[in-house]
Tab-separated table of C-alpha atoms in Angstrom:
chain	number	residue	atom	x	y	z
A	1	MET	CA	113.231	61.561	81.237
A	2	ALA	CA	114.915	63.857	83.689
A	3	SER	CA	116.744	67.128	83.502
A	4	GLN	CA	120.493	67.266	83.375
A	5	ASP	CA	120.774	69.449	86.513
A	6	TRP	CA	118.919	66.820	88.569
A	7	PHE	CA	122.339	65.152	89.022
A	8	GLU	CA	123.637	68.319	90.705
A	9	LYS	CA	120.671	69.245	92.897
A	10	ASP	CA	119.705	67.619	96.158
A	11	PHE	CA	115.989	68.479	96.410
A	12	TYR	CA	115.649	66.603	99.711
A	13	LYS	CA	118.405	68.741	101.180
A	14	THR	CA	116.896	71.915	99.790
A	15	LEU	CA	113.628	71.175	101.684
A	16	GLY	CA	115.465	69.783	104.719
A	17	VAL	CA	113.654	66.460	104.618
A	18	SER	CA	114.512	62.772	104.488
A	19	LYS	CA	114.120	60.680	101.359
A	20	ASP	CA	111.296	58.627	102.934
A	21	ILE	CA	109.141	61.643	103.843
A	22	SER	CA	105.401	61.185	103.251
A	23	ASP	CA	103.471	63.261	100.719
A	24	ALA	CA	101.518	64.965	103.558
A	25	ASP	CA	104.638	65.935	105.495
A	26	LEU	CA	106.330	67.036	102.272
A	27	LYS	CA	103.449	69.370	101.499
A	28	LYS	CA	103.456	70.738	105.044
A	29	THR	CA	107.185	71.426	104.933
A	30	TYR	CA	106.934	73.100	101.555
A	31	ARG	CA	104.154	75.459	102.701
A	32	LYS	CA	106.103	76.479	105.729
A	33	LEU	CA	109.219	77.272	103.694
A	34	ALA	CA	107.240	78.975	100.917
A	35	ARG	CA	105.614	81.296	103.447
A	36	LYS	CA	109.030	82.056	104.997
A	37	TYR	CA	110.763	82.924	101.704
A	38	HIS	CA	107.901	84.232	99.572
A	39	PRO	CA	108.848	87.483	97.774
A	40	ASP	CA	105.746	89.211	99.152
A	41	SER	CA	107.124	88.728	102.640
A	42	ASN	CA	110.687	89.608	101.749
A	43	GLN	CA	110.483	92.694	99.547
A	44	GLY	CA	113.851	93.429	97.881
A	45	ASP	CA	115.592	90.372	99.452
A	46	ALA	CA	117.296	88.653	96.529
A	47	THR	CA	118.528	85.827	98.751
A	48	ALA	CA	115.020	85.002	99.937
A	49	GLU	CA	113.706	85.152	96.372
A	50	ALA	CA	116.387	82.721	95.200
A	51	LYS	CA	115.613	80.405	98.056
A	52	PHE	CA	111.889	80.571	97.263
A	53	LYS	CA	112.654	79.471	93.694
A	54	GLU	CA	114.820	76.610	94.875
A	55	VAL	CA	112.177	75.411	97.307
A	56	SER	CA	109.443	75.633	94.652
A	57	GLU	CA	111.532	73.669	92.132
A	58	ALA	CA	112.315	70.964	94.699
A	59	TYR	CA	108.677	70.587	95.707
A	60	SER	CA	107.508	70.542	92.079
A	61	VAL	CA	109.606	67.430	91.437
A	62	LEU	CA	109.168	65.615	94.753
A	63	SER	CA	105.444	66.173	94.933
A	64	ASP	CA	104.938	64.476	91.555
A	65	THR	CA	105.008	60.699	92.153
A	66	GLU	CA	106.428	59.959	88.654
A	67	GLN	CA	109.059	62.669	88.741
A	68	ARG	CA	110.077	61.780	92.268
A	69	ALA	CA	110.673	58.122	91.377
A	70	GLU	CA	112.592	59.186	88.281
A	71	TYR	CA	114.649	61.661	90.326
A	72	ASP	CA	115.535	59.041	92.892
A	73	GLN	CA	116.658	56.640	90.155
A	74	ILE	CA	118.740	59.291	88.369
A	75	ARG	CA	120.435	60.385	91.593
A	76	ALA	CA	121.175	56.736	92.441
A	77	MET	CA	122.753	56.121	89.037
A	78	GLY	CA	124.905	59.214	89.155
A	79	SER	CA	125.532	59.213	85.388
A	80	GLY	CA	123.837	59.166	82.028
A	81	ALA	CA	122.593	62.705	81.683
A	82	PRO	CA	119.894	63.232	79.069
A	83	ARG	CA	120.865	64.669	75.721
A	84	PHE	CA	118.754	67.830	75.910
A	85	ALA	CA	118.464	70.502	78.556
A	86	ALA	CA	116.483	73.734	78.360
A	87	SER	CA	117.882	77.184	78.111
A	88	GLY	CA	116.197	80.428	78.822
A	89	GLN	CA	115.944	83.396	81.081
A	90	GLY	CA	115.084	82.498	84.654
A	91	ALA	CA	116.149	79.603	86.753
A	92	GLY	CA	114.769	76.144	86.941
A	93	PHE	CA	113.987	75.117	83.317
A	94	GLU	CA	114.448	71.487	82.448
A	95	ASP	CA	113.185	70.454	79.034
A	96	VAL	CA	114.017	67.212	77.277
A	97	PHE	CA	112.932	65.741	73.986
A	98	SER	CA	112.479	62.030	73.520
A	99	GLN	CA	112.970	60.258	70.187
A	100	PHE	CA	110.403	58.045	68.482
A	101	GLY	CA	110.026	56.752	64.942
A	102	GLN	CA	107.686	58.443	62.461
A	103	GLY	CA	104.525	56.513	61.633
A	104	ARG	CA	103.336	55.968	58.085
A	105	GLY	CA	99.836	54.835	57.544
A	106	GLY	CA	98.095	55.605	60.800
A	107	ALA	CA	95.814	58.536	61.464
A	108	ARG	CA	97.255	61.648	62.888
A	109	THR	CA	97.345	61.648	66.674
A	110	THR	CA	95.950	64.997	67.920
A	111	PRO	CA	96.217	65.988	71.588
A	112	GLN	CA	92.985	67.404	73.003
A	113	ASP	CA	92.078	70.888	74.186
A	114	PHE	CA	94.848	72.858	72.528
A	115	ASP	CA	94.681	76.623	72.352
A	116	ASP	CA	95.641	77.311	68.737
A	117	ILE	CA	95.954	81.081	69.300
A	118	PHE	CA	99.405	80.458	70.801
A	119	SER	CA	100.919	79.209	67.541
A	120	MET	CA	102.935	82.394	67.234
A	121	PHE	CA	105.867	82.910	69.525
A	122	GLY	CA	108.070	85.680	68.184
A	123	GLN	CA	107.611	87.946	71.200
A	124	GLN	CA	110.453	89.123	73.364
A	125	ALA	CA	111.430	86.636	76.036
A	126	GLY	CA	110.395	87.675	79.541
A	127	GLY	CA	112.028	84.868	81.445
A	128	GLY	CA	110.132	82.347	83.512
A	129	PHE	CA	110.727	79.459	85.779
A	130	GLY	CA	109.872	75.882	84.942
A	131	SER	CA	110.895	72.334	84.248
A	132	GLY	CA	109.850	70.438	81.164
A	133	ARG	CA	109.604	67.041	79.496
A	134	PHE	CA	109.404	66.235	75.808
A	135	GLY	CA	108.179	63.292	73.833
A	136	GLN	CA	106.611	62.617	70.432
A	137	THR	CA	103.236	61.630	69.034
A	138	SER	CA	103.100	59.757	65.754
A	139	GLY	CA	102.688	61.351	62.337
A	140	GLY	CA	100.490	59.992	59.605
A	141	PHE	CA	99.059	60.352	56.096
A	142	ARG	CA	96.893	63.330	55.306
A	143	GLY	CA	95.195	60.991	52.777
A	144	TYR	CA	95.734	57.666	51.119
A	145	GLY	CA	98.827	57.835	48.995
A	146	GLY	CA	99.670	61.384	50.125
A	147	PRO	CA	102.880	62.653	51.687
A	148	THR	CA	103.630	61.800	55.284
A	149	ARG	CA	103.037	64.447	57.841
A	150	GLY	CA	106.010	65.159	60.144
A	151	SER	CA	105.749	63.864	63.666
A	152	ASP	CA	104.551	66.074	66.492
A	153	VAL	CA	106.857	66.641	69.467
A	154	THR	CA	105.175	66.838	72.830
A	155	ALA	CA	106.538	68.846	75.744
A	156	ARG	CA	105.776	69.425	79.367
A	157	THR	CA	106.936	72.468	81.305
A	158	THR	CA	106.219	73.645	84.819
A	159	VAL	CA	105.748	77.339	85.740
A	160	ASP	CA	105.128	79.027	89.003
A	161	PHE	CA	101.697	80.234	90.093
A	162	LEU	CA	102.375	83.915	89.456
A	163	THR	CA	103.685	83.236	85.878
A	164	ALA	CA	100.573	81.201	85.111
A	165	THR	CA	98.311	83.975	86.422
A	166	LYS	CA	100.010	86.975	84.855
A	167	GLY	CA	101.355	85.323	81.699
A	168	GLU	CA	104.889	85.444	80.375
A	169	THR	CA	107.027	84.443	77.375
A	170	ILE	CA	109.506	81.697	78.207
A	171	THR	CA	112.350	80.180	76.251
A	172	LEU	CA	112.847	76.487	75.692
A	173	GLN	CA	115.467	74.594	73.694
A	174	GLY	CA	114.469	72.509	70.726
A	175	GLU	CA	115.764	69.165	69.474
A	176	ASP	CA	118.079	70.986	67.096
A	177	GLY	CA	119.637	72.866	70.010
A	178	LYS	CA	118.175	76.193	69.001
A	179	PRO	CA	116.048	78.106	71.557
A	180	PHE	CA	112.458	78.990	70.763
A	181	LYS	CA	109.909	81.042	72.632
A	182	VAL	CA	106.544	79.972	74.002
A	183	LYS	CA	104.005	82.491	75.137
A	184	ILE	CA	102.354	81.399	78.380
A	185	PRO	CA	98.973	83.226	78.325
A	186	ALA	CA	97.614	84.950	81.418
A	187	GLY	CA	95.342	82.606	83.245
A	188	VAL	CA	96.741	79.366	81.822
A	189	SER	CA	95.331	76.445	83.813
A	190	ASP	CA	97.203	73.437	85.160
A	191	GLY	CA	97.432	70.771	82.480
A	192	GLN	CA	96.508	73.117	79.571
A	193	LYS	CA	98.256	72.404	76.258
A	194	ILE	CA	99.628	74.918	73.761
A	195	ARG	CA	100.184	74.013	70.135
A	196	LEU	CA	103.073	75.568	68.199
A	197	ARG	CA	102.272	74.785	64.571
A	198	GLY	CA	105.093	73.848	62.208
A	199	ARG	CA	107.732	73.562	64.903
A	200	GLY	CA	107.857	69.734	65.107
A	201	ARG	CA	109.602	67.124	63.002
A	202	PRO	CA	109.876	67.693	59.248
A	203	SER	CA	108.162	65.325	56.827
A	204	PRO	CA	110.513	62.814	55.213
A	205	ASP	CA	108.801	63.227	51.828
A	206	GLY	CA	107.782	66.867	51.435
A	207	GLY	CA	104.630	66.754	53.530
A	208	GLU	CA	103.425	69.034	56.321
A	209	THR	CA	105.797	69.729	59.215
A	210	GLY	CA	104.666	68.476	62.634
A	211	ASP	CA	103.922	70.647	65.637
A	212	ILE	CA	105.247	71.102	69.156
A	213	VAL	CA	102.584	70.613	71.804
A	214	VAL	CA	103.477	72.022	75.181
A	215	GLN	CA	101.565	70.930	78.292
A	216	VAL	CA	101.814	73.522	81.069
A	217	ASN	CA	101.831	72.400	84.661
A	218	VAL	CA	101.394	75.014	87.399
A	219	ARG	CA	103.078	74.815	90.804
A	220	PRO	CA	100.662	75.316	93.743
A	221	HIS	CA	100.801	78.572	95.714
A	222	PRO	CA	101.116	78.549	99.503
A	223	VAL	CA	98.376	81.215	99.923
A	224	PHE	CA	96.257	81.536	96.796
A	225	SER	CA	94.275	79.023	94.803
A	226	ARG	CA	92.413	79.278	91.441
A	227	GLU	CA	88.690	78.966	90.804
A	228	GLY	CA	88.380	79.767	87.098
A	229	LEU	CA	89.313	83.449	86.765
A	230	ASN	CA	88.849	83.993	90.504
A	231	LEU	CA	91.608	83.798	93.136
A	232	ARG	CA	90.764	82.468	96.595
A	233	VAL	CA	92.590	83.221	99.808
A	234	VAL	CA	91.741	82.144	103.401
A	235	VAL	CA	91.985	85.091	105.791
A	236	PRO	CA	92.154	84.442	109.571
A	237	VAL	CA	90.380	86.915	111.882
A	238	THR	CA	90.072	87.016	115.651
A	239	PHE	CA	86.831	86.222	117.424
A	240	THR	CA	86.337	89.836	118.437
A	241	GLU	CA	86.959	91.057	114.864
A	242	ALA	CA	84.258	88.637	113.623
A	243	ALA	CA	81.852	89.434	116.419
A	244	LEU	CA	82.277	93.190	116.680
A	245	GLY	CA	83.378	93.985	113.082
A	246	ALA	CA	86.731	95.296	111.846
A	247	THR	CA	88.643	96.552	108.851
A	248	ILE	CA	91.397	94.106	107.875
A	249	GLU	CA	94.106	93.875	105.264
A	250	VAL	CA	94.045	91.097	102.711
A	251	PRO	CA	96.991	90.168	100.427
A	252	THR	CA	96.692	90.241	96.639
A	253	LEU	CA	98.743	88.245	94.157
A	254	GLY	CA	101.737	90.301	93.072
A	255	GLY	CA	100.236	93.570	94.323
A	256	ASP	CA	99.597	95.731	97.378
A	257	PRO	CA	97.194	94.487	100.102
A	258	VAL	CA	93.607	95.686	100.026
A	259	LYS	CA	91.441	96.625	103.020
A	260	LEU	CA	88.185	94.855	103.636
A	261	ARG	CA	85.374	95.525	106.041
A	262	VAL	CA	84.346	92.581	108.195
A	263	ALA	CA	80.751	93.176	109.283
A	264	PRO	CA	79.748	92.523	112.943
A	265	GLY	CA	78.620	88.980	113.438
A	266	THR	CA	80.552	87.598	110.458
A	267	PRO	CA	80.644	83.795	110.653
A	268	SER	CA	83.671	81.649	109.819
A	269	GLY	CA	83.525	80.620	106.151
A	270	ARG	CA	81.879	83.775	104.821
A	271	VAL	CA	83.402	84.963	101.571
A	272	LEU	CA	84.219	88.585	100.969
A	273	ARG	CA	84.618	89.599	97.309
A	274	VAL	CA	87.141	92.121	95.929
A	275	LYS	CA	86.110	92.979	92.353
A	276	GLY	CA	88.724	92.899	89.606
A	277	ARG	CA	91.605	91.527	91.685
A	278	GLY	CA	91.553	87.980	90.273
A	279	VAL	CA	93.059	86.680	87.060
A	280	ASP	CA	93.142	89.265	84.262
A	281	THR	CA	92.857	87.703	80.769
A	282	ALA	CA	91.638	88.707	77.312
A	283	LYS	CA	88.447	86.747	78.048
A	284	GLY	CA	87.677	88.689	81.257
A	285	THR	CA	88.871	89.474	84.729
A	286	GLY	CA	88.053	87.552	87.893
A	287	ASP	CA	87.689	88.612	91.523
A	288	LEU	CA	89.607	87.955	94.715
A	289	LEU	CA	87.553	85.781	97.072
A	290	ALA	CA	88.614	86.240	100.689
A	291	GLU	CA	87.265	83.477	102.895
A	292	VAL	CA	86.988	84.536	106.568
A	293	GLN	CA	88.249	81.966	109.040
A	294	VAL	CA	87.774	82.698	112.764
A	295	ALA	CA	90.966	81.915	114.626
A	296	VAL	CA	90.602	80.511	118.116
A	297	PRO	CA	93.352	81.591	120.522
A	298	ALA	CA	95.481	78.687	121.661
A	299	HIS	CA	96.612	80.335	124.879
A	300	LEU	CA	94.716	82.663	127.256
A	301	ASP	CA	96.050	84.547	130.256
A	302	GLU	CA	94.009	84.617	133.421
A	303	ALA	CA	92.411	87.975	132.710
A	304	ALA	CA	91.300	86.928	129.191
A	305	ARG	CA	89.933	83.664	130.553
A	306	GLU	CA	87.929	85.428	133.170
A	307	ALA	CA	86.537	87.894	130.606
A	308	LEU	CA	85.422	85.019	128.423
A	309	GLU	CA	83.779	83.220	131.331
A	310	ARG	CA	81.825	86.384	132.127
A	311	PHE	CA	80.845	86.633	128.450
A	312	ARG	CA	79.688	83.012	128.489
A	313	GLU	CA	77.241	83.927	131.257
A	314	LEU	CA	75.910	86.816	129.215
A	315	GLU	CA	75.908	85.348	125.673
A	316	PRO	CA	72.511	84.449	124.087
A	317	LYS	CA	71.285	81.028	125.176
A	318	GLU	CA	71.092	79.702	121.691
A	319	ASN	CA	72.239	76.263	120.535
A	320	PRO	CA	74.211	76.770	117.280
A	321	ARG	CA	73.797	73.064	116.535
A	322	GLY	CA	70.066	72.996	116.972
A	323	ASP	CA	69.302	72.995	113.236
A	324	LEU	CA	72.024	70.480	112.624
A	325	MET	CA	70.483	67.978	115.048
A	326	ALA	CA	66.988	68.532	113.670
A	327	LYS	CA	68.089	68.093	110.035
A	328	SER	CA	70.113	64.947	110.854
A	329	HIS	CA	66.846	63.203	111.689
A	330	GLY	CA	65.004	64.419	108.639
């Protein structure tokens, strides 16, 4: 089921792409726009920040095959908005509950890998950006002849990469129209589920109330990626910086850049580690992994070309592919 504001938003226009764009070109376009409007590159620019959120929301929907097909159908229909839409601080929430009948006699359906510590959600709302979907799993007897347990309500919400890394309390809207808060923990992973006990459907005969189970999806970041509690970023360096050594600046997520020393003779692909600048959670703190990538100049003027040709005459006569050839015949 879609969000009500899908009828009002043209995600293709937001990204400046055609409706038949391929997944690869869509991703390429998103990364280009995300780099252009990212808040880290536009400090204090509210217009750029708003544009970044719009671009991220559009890509979140169009990059998901299921959501994209649903969005295209909804936009084609032009009517029939869903009966629930999310409310909360921050732009871009879409959360919809779907209705199912309550089972009586089957075993309780329990989603896997839930983090039960997030069953409390009375904290102050801190905003957040996301889109969500809601459904229902079946209830069942706690025992033969016992009262029926209320049905669980399942939800799916999408948050941006920074929110998933730092953590935040977001506000969703329940089936009864009342808002409720969900604490997104720092370091939540893509696809992780959070159980809110006692917030689902009531039992029809005095039994236990069902739960709300929220699956969190995380939008990709144009620069950073996650490896457990570590953050990884690819950092381009020039050939001379790699060969002779240099001190370079490396971005951090939501913070000031840090300076790193590139040792002389650093090869492309070497990883430099910045302690404690990864994901900070109650279970521990990760590191920032900066992967060095030697950038080859695309254009050389005549003087630079001549200098490189002189260097070629002087460079060590070593074949960097010698071991590769030998091992390929092993």
